[in-house]
Short mmCIF file of C-alpha atoms in Angstrom, two decimals:
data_model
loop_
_atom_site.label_atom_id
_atom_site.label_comp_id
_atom_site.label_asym_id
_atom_site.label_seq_id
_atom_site.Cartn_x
_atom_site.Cartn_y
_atom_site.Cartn_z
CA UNK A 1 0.00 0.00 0.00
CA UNK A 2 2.68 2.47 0.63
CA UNK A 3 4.25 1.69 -2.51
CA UNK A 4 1.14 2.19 -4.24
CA UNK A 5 0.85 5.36 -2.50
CA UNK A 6 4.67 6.56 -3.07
CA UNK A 7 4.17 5.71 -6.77
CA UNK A 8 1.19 7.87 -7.15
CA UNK A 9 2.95 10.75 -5.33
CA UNK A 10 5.04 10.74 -7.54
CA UNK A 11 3.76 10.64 -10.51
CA UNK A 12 1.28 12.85 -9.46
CA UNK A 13 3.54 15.41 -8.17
CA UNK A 14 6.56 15.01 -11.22
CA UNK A 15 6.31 18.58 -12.03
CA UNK A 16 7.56 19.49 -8.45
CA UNK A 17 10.14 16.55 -8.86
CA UNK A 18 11.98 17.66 -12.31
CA UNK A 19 12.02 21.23 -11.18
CA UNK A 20 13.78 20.30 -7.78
CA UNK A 21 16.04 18.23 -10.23
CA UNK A 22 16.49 20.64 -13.21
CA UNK A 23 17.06 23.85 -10.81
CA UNK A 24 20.37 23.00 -9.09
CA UNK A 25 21.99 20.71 -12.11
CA UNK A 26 25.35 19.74 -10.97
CA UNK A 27 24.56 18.93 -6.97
CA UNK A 28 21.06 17.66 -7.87
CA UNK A 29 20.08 16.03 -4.82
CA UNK A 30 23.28 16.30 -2.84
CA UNK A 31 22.46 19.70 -2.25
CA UNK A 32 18.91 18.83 -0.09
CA UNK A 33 19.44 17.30 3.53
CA UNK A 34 20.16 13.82 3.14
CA UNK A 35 17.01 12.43 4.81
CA UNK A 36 14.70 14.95 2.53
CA UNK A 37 11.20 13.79 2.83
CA UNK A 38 11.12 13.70 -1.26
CA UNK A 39 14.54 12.22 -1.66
CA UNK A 40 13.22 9.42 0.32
CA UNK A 41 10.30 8.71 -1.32
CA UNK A 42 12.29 8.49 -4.55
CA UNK A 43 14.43 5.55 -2.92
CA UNK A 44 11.84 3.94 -1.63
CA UNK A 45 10.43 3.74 -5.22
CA UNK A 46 13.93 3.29 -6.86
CA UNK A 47 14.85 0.05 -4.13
CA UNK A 48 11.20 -1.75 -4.13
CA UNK A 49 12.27 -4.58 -6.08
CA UNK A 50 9.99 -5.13 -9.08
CA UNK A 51 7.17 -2.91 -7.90
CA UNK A 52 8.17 -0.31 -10.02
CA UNK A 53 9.18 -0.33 -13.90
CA UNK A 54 10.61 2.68 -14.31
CA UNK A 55 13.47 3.12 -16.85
CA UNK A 56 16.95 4.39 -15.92
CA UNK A 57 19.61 5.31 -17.44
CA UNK A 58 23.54 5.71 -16.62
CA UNK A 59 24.65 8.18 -19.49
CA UNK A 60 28.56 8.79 -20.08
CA UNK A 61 30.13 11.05 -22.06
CA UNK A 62 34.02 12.01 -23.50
CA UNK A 63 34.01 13.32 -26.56
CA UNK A 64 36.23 16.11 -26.27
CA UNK A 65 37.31 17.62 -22.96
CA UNK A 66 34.83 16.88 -19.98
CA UNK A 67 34.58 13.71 -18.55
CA UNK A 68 30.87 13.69 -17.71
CA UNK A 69 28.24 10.83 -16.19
CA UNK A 70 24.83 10.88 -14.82
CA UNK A 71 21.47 8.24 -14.13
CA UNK A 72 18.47 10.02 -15.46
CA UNK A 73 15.21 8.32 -15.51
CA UNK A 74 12.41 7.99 -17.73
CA UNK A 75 10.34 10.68 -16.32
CA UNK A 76 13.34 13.31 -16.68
CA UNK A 77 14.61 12.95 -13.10
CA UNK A 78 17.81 13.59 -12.80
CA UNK A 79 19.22 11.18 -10.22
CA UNK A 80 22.84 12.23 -9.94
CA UNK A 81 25.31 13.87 -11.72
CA UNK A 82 29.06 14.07 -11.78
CA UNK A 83 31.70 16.17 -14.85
CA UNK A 84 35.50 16.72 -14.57
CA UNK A 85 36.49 19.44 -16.49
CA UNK A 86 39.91 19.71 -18.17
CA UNK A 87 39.58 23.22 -19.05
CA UNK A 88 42.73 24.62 -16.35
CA UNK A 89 44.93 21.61 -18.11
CA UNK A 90 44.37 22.92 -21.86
CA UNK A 91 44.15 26.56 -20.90
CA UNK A 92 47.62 26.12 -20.25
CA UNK A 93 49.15 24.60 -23.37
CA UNK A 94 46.67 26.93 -25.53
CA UNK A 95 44.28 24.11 -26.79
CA UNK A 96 43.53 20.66 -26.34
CA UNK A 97 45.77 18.19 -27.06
CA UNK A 98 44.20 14.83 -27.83
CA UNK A 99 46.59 12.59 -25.98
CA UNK A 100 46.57 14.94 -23.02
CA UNK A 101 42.91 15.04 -22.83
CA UNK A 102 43.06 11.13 -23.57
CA UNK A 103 44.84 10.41 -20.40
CA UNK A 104 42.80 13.05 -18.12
CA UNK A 105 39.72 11.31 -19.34
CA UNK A 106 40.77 7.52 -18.36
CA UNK A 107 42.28 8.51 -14.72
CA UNK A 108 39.01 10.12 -14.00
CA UNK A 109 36.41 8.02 -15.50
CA UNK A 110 35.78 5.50 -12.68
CA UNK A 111 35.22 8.12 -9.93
CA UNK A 112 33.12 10.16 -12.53
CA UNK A 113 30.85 7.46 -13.59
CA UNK A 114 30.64 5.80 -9.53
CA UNK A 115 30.00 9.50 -8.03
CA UNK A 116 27.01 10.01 -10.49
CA UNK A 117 25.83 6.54 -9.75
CA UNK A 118 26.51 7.14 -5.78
CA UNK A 119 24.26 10.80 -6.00
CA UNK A 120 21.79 8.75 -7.20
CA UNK A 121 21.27 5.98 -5.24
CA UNK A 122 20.87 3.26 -8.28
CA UNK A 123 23.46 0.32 -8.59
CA UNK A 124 24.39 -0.78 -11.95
CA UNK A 125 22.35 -3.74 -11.62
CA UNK A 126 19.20 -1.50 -11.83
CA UNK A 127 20.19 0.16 -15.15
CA UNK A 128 18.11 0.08 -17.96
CA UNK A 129 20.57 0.84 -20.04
CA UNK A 130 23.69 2.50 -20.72
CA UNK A 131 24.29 5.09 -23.16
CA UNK A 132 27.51 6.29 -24.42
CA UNK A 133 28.41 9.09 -26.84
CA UNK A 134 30.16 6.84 -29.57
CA UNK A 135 30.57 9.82 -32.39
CA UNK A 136 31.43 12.38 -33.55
CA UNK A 137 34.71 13.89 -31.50
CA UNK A 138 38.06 13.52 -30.66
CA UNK A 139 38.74 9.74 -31.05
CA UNK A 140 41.26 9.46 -28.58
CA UNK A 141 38.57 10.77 -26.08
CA UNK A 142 35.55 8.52 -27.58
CA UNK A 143 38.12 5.71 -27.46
CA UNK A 144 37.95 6.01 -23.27
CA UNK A 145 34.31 6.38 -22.83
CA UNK A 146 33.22 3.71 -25.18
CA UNK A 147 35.74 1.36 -23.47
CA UNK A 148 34.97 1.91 -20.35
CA UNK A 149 31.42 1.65 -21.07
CA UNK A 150 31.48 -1.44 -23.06
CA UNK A 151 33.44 -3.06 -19.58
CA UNK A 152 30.15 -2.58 -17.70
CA UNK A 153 27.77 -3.50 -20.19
CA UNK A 154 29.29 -7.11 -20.54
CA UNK A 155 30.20 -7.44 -16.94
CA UNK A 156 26.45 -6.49 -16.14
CA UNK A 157 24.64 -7.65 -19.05
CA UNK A 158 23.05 -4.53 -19.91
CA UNK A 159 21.78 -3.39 -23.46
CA UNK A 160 24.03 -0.47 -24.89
CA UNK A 161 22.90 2.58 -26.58
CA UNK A 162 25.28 4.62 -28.61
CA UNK A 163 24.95 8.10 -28.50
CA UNK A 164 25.59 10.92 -31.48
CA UNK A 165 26.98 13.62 -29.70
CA UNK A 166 24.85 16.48 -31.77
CA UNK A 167 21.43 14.84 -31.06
CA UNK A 168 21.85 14.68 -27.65
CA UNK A 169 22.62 18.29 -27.59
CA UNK A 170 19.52 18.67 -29.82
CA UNK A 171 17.03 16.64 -27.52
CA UNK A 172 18.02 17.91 -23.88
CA UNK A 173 15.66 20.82 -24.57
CA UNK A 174 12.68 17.87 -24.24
CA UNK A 175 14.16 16.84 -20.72
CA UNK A 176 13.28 20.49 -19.10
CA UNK A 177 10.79 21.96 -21.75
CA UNK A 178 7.67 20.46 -23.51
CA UNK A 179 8.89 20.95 -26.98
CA UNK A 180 7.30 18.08 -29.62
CA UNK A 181 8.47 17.26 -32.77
CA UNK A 182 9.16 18.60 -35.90
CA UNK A 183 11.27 21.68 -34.38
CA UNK A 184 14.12 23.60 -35.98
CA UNK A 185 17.33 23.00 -33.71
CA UNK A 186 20.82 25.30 -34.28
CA UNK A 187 23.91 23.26 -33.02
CA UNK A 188 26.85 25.74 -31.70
CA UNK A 189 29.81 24.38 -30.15
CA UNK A 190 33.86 24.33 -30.38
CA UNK A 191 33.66 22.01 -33.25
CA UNK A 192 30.30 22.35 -34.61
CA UNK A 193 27.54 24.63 -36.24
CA UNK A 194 24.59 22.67 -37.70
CA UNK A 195 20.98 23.83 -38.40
CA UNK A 196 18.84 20.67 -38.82
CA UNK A 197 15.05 19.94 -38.35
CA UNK A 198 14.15 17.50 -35.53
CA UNK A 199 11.39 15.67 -36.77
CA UNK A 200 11.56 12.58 -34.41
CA UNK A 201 14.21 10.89 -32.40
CA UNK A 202 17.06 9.95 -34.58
CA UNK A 203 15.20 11.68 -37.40
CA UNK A 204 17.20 14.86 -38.69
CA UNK A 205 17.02 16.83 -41.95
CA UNK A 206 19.85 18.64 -42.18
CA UNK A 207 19.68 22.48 -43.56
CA UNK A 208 23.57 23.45 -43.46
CA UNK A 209 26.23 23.23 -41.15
CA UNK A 210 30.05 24.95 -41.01
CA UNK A 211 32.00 24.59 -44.37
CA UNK A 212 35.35 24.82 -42.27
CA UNK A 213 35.65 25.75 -38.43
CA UNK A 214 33.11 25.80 -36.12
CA UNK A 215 32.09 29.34 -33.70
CA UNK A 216 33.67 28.00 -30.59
CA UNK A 217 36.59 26.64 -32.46
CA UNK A 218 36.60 30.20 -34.28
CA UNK A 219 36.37 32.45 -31.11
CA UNK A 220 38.91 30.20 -28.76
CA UNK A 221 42.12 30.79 -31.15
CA UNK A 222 40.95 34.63 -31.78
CA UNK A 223 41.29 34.72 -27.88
CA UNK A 224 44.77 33.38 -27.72
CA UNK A 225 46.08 35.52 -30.17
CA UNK A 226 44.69 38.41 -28.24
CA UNK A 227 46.74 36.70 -25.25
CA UNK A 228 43.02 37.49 -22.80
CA UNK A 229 44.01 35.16 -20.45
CA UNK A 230 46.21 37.81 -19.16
CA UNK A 231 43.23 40.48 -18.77
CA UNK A 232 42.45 40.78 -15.18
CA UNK A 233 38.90 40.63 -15.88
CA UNK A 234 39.52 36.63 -18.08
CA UNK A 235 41.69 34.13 -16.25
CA UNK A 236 40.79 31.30 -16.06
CA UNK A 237 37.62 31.63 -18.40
CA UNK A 238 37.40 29.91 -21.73
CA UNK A 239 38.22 31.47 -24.77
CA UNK A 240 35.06 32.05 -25.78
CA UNK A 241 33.45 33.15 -22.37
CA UNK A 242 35.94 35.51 -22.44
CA UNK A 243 35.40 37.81 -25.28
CA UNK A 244 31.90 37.40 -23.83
CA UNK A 245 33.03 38.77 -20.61
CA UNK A 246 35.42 42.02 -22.25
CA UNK A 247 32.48 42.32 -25.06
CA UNK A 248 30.33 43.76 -22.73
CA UNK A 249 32.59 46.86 -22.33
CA UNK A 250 32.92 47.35 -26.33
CA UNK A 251 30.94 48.61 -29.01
CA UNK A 252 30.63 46.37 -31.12
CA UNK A 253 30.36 48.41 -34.35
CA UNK A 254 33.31 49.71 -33.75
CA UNK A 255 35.31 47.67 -35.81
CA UNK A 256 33.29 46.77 -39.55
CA UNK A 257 34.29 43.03 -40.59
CA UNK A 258 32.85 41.79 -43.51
CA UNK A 259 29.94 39.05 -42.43
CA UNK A 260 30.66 35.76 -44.27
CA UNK A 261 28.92 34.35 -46.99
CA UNK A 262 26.32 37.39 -47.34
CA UNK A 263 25.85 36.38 -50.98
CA UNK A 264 25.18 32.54 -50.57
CA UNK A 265 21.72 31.92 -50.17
CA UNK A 266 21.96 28.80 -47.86
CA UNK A 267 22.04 27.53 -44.37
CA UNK A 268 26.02 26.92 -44.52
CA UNK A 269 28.55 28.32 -42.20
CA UNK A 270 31.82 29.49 -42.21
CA UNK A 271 34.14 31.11 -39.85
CA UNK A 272 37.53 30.01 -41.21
CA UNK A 273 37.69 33.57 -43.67
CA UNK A 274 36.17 35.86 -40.69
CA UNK A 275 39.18 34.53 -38.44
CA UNK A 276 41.66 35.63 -41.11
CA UNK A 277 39.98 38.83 -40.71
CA UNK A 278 40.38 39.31 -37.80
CA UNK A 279 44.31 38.15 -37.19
CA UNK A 280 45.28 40.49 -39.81
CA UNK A 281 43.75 44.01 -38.05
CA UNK A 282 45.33 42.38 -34.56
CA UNK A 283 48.73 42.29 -36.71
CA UNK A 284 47.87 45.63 -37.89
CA UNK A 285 46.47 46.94 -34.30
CA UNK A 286 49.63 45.39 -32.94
CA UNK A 287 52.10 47.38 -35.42
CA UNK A 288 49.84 51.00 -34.47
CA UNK A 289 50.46 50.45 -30.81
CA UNK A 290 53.76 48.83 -30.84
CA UNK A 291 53.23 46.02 -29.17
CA UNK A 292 54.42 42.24 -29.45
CA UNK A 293 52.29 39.81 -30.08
CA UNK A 294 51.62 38.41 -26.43
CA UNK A 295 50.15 42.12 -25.48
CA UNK A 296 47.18 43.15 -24.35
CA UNK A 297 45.42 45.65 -27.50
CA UNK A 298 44.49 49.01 -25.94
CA UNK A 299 41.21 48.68 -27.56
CA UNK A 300 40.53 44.91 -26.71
CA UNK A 301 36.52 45.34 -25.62
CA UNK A 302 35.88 47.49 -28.96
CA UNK A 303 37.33 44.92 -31.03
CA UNK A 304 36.04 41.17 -29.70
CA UNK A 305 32.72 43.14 -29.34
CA UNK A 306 32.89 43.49 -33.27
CA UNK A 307 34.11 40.09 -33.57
CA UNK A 308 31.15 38.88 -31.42
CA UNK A 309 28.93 40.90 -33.46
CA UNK A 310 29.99 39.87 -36.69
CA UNK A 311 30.00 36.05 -35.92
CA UNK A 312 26.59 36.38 -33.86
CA UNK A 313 24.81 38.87 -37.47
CA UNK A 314 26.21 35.61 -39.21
CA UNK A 315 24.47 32.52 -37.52
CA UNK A 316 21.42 34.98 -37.07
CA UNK A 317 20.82 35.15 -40.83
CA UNK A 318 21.53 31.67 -42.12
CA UNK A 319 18.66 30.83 -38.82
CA UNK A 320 16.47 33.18 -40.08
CA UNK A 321 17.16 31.31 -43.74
CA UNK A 322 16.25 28.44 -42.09
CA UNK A 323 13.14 29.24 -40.55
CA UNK A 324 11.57 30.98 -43.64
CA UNK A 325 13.06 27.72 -45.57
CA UNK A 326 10.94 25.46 -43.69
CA UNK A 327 7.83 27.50 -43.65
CA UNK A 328 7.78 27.49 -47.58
CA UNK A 329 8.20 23.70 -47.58
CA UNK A 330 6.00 23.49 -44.57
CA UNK A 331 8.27 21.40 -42.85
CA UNK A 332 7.61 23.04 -39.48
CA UNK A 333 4.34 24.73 -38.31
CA UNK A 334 3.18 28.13 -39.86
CA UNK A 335 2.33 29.84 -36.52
CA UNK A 336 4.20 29.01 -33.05
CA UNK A 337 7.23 26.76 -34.95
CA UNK A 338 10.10 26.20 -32.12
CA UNK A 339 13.58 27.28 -32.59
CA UNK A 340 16.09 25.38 -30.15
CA UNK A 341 19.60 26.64 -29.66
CA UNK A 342 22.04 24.29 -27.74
CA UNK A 343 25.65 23.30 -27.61
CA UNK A 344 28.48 25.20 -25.95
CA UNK A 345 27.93 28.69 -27.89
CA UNK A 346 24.57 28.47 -27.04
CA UNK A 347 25.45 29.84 -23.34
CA UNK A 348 26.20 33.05 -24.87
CA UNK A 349 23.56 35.31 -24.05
CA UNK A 350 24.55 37.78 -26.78
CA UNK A 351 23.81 35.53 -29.46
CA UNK A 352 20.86 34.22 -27.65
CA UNK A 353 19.14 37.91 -27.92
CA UNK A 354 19.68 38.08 -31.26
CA UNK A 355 18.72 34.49 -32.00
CA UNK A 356 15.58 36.20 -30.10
CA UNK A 357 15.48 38.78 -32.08
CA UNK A 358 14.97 36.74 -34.81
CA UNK A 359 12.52 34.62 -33.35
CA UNK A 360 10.05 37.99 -32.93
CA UNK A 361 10.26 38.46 -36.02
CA UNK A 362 9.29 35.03 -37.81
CA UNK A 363 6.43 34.30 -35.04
CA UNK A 364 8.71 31.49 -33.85
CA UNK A 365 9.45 30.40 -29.98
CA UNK A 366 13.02 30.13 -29.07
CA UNK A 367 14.35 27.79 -26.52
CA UNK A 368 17.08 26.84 -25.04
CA UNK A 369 18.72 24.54 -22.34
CA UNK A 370 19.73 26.15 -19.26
CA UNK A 371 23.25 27.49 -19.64
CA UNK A 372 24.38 24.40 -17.93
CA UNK A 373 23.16 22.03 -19.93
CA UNK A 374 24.74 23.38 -22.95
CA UNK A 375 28.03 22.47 -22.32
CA UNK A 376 29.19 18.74 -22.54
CA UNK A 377 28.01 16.37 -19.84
CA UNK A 378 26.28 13.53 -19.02
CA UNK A 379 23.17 14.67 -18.71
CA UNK A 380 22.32 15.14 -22.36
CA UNK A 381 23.71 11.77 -23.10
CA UNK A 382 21.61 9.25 -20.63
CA UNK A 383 18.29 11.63 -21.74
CA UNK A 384 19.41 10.72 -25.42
CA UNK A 385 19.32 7.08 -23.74
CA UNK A 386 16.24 7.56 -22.20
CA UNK A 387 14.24 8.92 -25.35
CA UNK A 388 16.22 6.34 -28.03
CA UNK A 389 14.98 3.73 -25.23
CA UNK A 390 11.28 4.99 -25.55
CA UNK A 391 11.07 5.11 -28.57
CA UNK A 392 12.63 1.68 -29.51
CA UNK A 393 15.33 2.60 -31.94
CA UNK A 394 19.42 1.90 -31.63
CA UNK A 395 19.14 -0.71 -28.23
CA UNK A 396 21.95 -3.42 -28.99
CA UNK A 397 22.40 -6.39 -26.67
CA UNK A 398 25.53 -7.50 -28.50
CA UNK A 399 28.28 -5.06 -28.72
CA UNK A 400 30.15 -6.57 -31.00
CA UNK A 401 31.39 -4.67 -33.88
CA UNK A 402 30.19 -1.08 -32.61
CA UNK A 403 33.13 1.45 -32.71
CA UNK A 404 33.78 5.19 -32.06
CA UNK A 405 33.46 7.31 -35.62
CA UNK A 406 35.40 10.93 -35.02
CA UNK A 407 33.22 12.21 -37.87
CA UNK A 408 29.50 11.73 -38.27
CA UNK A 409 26.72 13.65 -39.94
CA UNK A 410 23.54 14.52 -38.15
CA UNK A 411 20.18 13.13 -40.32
CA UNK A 412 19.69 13.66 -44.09
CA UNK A 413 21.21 16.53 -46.00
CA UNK A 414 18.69 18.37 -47.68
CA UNK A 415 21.12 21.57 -47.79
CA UNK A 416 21.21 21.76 -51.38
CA UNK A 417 17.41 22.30 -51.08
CA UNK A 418 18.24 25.56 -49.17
CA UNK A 419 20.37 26.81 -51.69
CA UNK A 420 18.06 25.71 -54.80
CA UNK A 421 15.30 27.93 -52.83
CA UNK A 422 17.37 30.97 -52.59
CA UNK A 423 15.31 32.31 -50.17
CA UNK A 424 16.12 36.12 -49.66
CA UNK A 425 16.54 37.11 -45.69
CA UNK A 426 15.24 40.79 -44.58
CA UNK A 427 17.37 42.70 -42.84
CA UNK A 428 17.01 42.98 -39.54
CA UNK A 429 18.27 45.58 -36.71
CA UNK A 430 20.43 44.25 -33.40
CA UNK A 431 22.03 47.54 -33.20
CA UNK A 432 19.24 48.84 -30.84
CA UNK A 433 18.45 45.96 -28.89
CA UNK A 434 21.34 43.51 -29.11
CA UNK A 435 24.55 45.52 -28.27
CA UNK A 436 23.00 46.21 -25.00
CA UNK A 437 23.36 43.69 -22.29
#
C-alpha cells in the first residue's frame, strides 16, 4: 500500500520533482538534507524490487574535454550527476591536445561514472541501459568512454545505446521543456555549427552546417592571439566566455568586418575567412600600438565586441534562412514553430538575444537549455538514452562490432534544397536591442 501510494505521489507530483532536479543541475540532490522527505520517497520507489518499472539510465560522455556521467530516468529525473572538467589543463598549453585530454579522461572516468551513480542511489544492476556518446569527437577521447562503457555493459549484461553527440545536444531541450516534434534546432559548439530539423528521435534533416571551423573553435584561437588570459577581468575563463566577458565593455560596431557568406543563399557556415579577418587588423592593431604579439590591445573590448557581433549577425541570418526555408516547404508549423539553440555557444547570451530577435520576427518560440546544460556532460547523453529507449530505436544487446566514428553527420542533407530555394533574408536591426546587455 505504501508503494502504491509513493508511486502515485510521484507521478502525481513530477512537475515538483523535475524542477527540484532541473534547478540545481550539478549537486542535484546532494544539495537537499540527506534524509529529505522527497529524496526518500524516490528511494523507496527506486529500491522496491519489481514494484516499479521505471526506466533508468547511466549516461557517459568524453568526446572532447569533460569527462561527464549521470542516471536520469524515464520521467526526466535527474538522479545524480558528476563532470571533470579539463579546461585549467588545456588553458595552459593553448588548446587541447588529444593525448593529453586522452589520459585526463581515463584517470578520472571510474570516480566520474561511480560519483554520479553514488548521488543517485541506483546500482548498476538497476540500469536500464547505458548510453555512451560513440561519435562524432576527438577519437582518442571517444576511445575512453566507449571502453569503459562497453566493460560494464558485458560485466552487467546490460543493453548499450550509442549516442551521437549532436542529437543529444539537440534533444536535452525535451528533458526540461515540452517541446514536440518537428522543431528547428541550431547546433553551436567548439567544433560544430549545424541547423537541422528535428522531426523525431534519430530523425534529422539537415539544412547546413560549417564549411570549415566551427564558432567555438573560431572564437577560442581569436582569444589566444589576443593573449586574454592575461586580462584581469579573463583568467581562467574559456576562450570564448571571455570575449563574452570584455564584449560587454565594447561597441561592437566599432570595428566593420565583412559578415561571411552574405551572398550565398543557404544555411552553410563558415568562420575560417572571418578569423583571417580578424588576425590580420590584430597584426595591424599590434604594429599602431607597438606592441608584441603576447600584449594586451588598448582597444581589446571594442574589437572582440565586433568580432562577437559579426559572428553572432552571421548565424542569425543563415537561422532566419532556415526558418523561412521550412515554412515554404512546410516542414515546421506556420504559426508558433520552435527554434532550439544548444551546444556550448549556445550559453552566450549575446547571441541568444539576437537568436531572439529573430525569433520575434518570424512568429517562432526560441528555446534553449539552461546554460548548464549546454556544455558537454552527461546529462544530455543518458536523456538521449532515455528517449532512443522509448522510442525503440538503436538498443543493442551485443556489442560486438560497434566502434567510435570521429566524424558523423547529423540526419539527411537536404542543404542543397536551401540553396536551390534561394530564399532572400530581410534585414534585420540588433544595433538597438542587441549591443545592450
Amino acid at each position: 500500500m505504501i508503494t502504491l501510494f509513493t508511486n502515485w505521489f510521484l507521478f502525481r507530483h513530477n512537475h515538483l520533482w523535475k524542477s527540484l532536479a532541473v534547478s540545481s543541475l550539478g549537486g542535484i540532490m546532494s544539495k537537499y538534507p540527506k534524509y529529505c522527505w522527497i529524496d526518500h520517497l524516490r528511494r523507496i520507489s527506486l529500491h522496491c524490487g519489481n514494484c516499479s518499472s521505471t526506466r533508468i539510465v547511466l549516461g557517459i560522455e568524453t568526446s572532447c574535454d569533460d569527462t561527464g556521467a549521470a542516471v536520469v530516468d524515464e520521467t526526466g529525473n535527474i538522479l545524480g550527476e558528476a563532470l571533470h572538467s579539463q579546461n585549467e589543463v588545456h588553458l595552459k598549453t593553448g588548446g587541447i591536445i588529444p593525448p593529453v585530454a586522452q589520459q585526463l579522461h581515463q584517470e578520472n572516468i571510474e570516480r566520474i561514472v561511480q560519483q554520479a551513480l553514488s548521488l543517485s542511489g541506483v546500482c548498476v544492476d538497476e540500469l536500464s541501459a547505458i548510453a555512451t556518446t560513440v561519435k562524432p569527437g576527438l577519437a582518442l577521447s571517444l576511445g575512453v568512454g566507449l571502453n569503459y562503457s562497453l566493460g560494464l555493459v558485458q560485466k552487467y549484461k546490460k543493453p548499450f545505446i550509442p549516442i551521437h553527440h549532436m542529437e543529444a545536444h539537440a534533444l536535452t531541450v525535451r528533458l526540461t521543456d515540452s517541446v514536440e516534434f518537428p522543431f528547428l534546432v541550431l547546433l553551436l559548439s567548439g567544433g560544430h555549427c549545424i541547423l537541422a530539423v528535428a522531426q523525431g528521435v534519430a530523425d534529422f534533416l539537415l539544412l547546413g552546417q560549417t564549411l570549415d571551423i566551427a564558432p567555438g573553435d573560431m572564437l577560442d584561437k581569436v582569444s589566444r592571439r589576443l593573449s586574454l588570459q592575461k586580462h584581469p577581468n579573463c583568467s581562467g575563463l574559456s576562450g570564448g566566455k571571455a570575449i563574452e566577458k570584455l564584449a560587454q565593455q565594447g561597441n561592437g560596431l566599432y570595428y566593420k568586418f565583412k559578415i561571411p557568406m552574405e551572398r550565398h543563399a543557404d544555411c552553410n557556415f563558415s568562420f575560417a575567412g572571418l578569423q583571417s579577418q580578424v588576425t590580420r587588423m590584430i597584426e595591424q592593431k599590434e604594429r599602431t600600438e607597438g606592441l608584441q604579439e603576447d600584449q594586451l590591445l588598448s582597444c581589446v573590448s571594442d574589437f572582440v565586441a565586433s568580432v562577437q557581433y559579426a559572428v553572432t549577425a552571421h548565424i542569425a541570418k543563415r537561422t532566419h534562412r532556415a526558418i523561412l526555408f521550412c515554412r515554404r516547404k512546410c516542414i515546421l508549423p506556420q504559426k508558433n514553430a520552435t527554434l532550439v539553440v544548444s551546444g556550448g555557444v549556445a550559453s552566450n547570451q549575446y547571441i541568444r538575444k539576437a537568436l531572439q530577435i529573430v525569433g520575434n520576427a518570424t512568429d517562432t518560440n526560441v528555446t534553449c537549455p539552461p546554460p548548464r546544460l549546454c556544455t558537454d556532460n552527461g546529462i544530455m547523453i543518458a536523456w538521449n538514452g532515455i528517449e532512443r529507449l522509448s522510442a525503440g530505436l538503436g538498443i543493442f544487446h551485443n556489442t560486438e562490432g560497434i566502434r567510435y566514428e570521429p566524424k558523423a553527420p547529423l540526419g539527411i542533407d537536404i542543404s542543397n534544397q536551401v540553396k536551390e530555394a534561394s530564399i532572400r533574408v530581410p534585414t534585420l536591426d540588433f544595433t538597438s536591442d542587441i549591443l545592450k546587455y
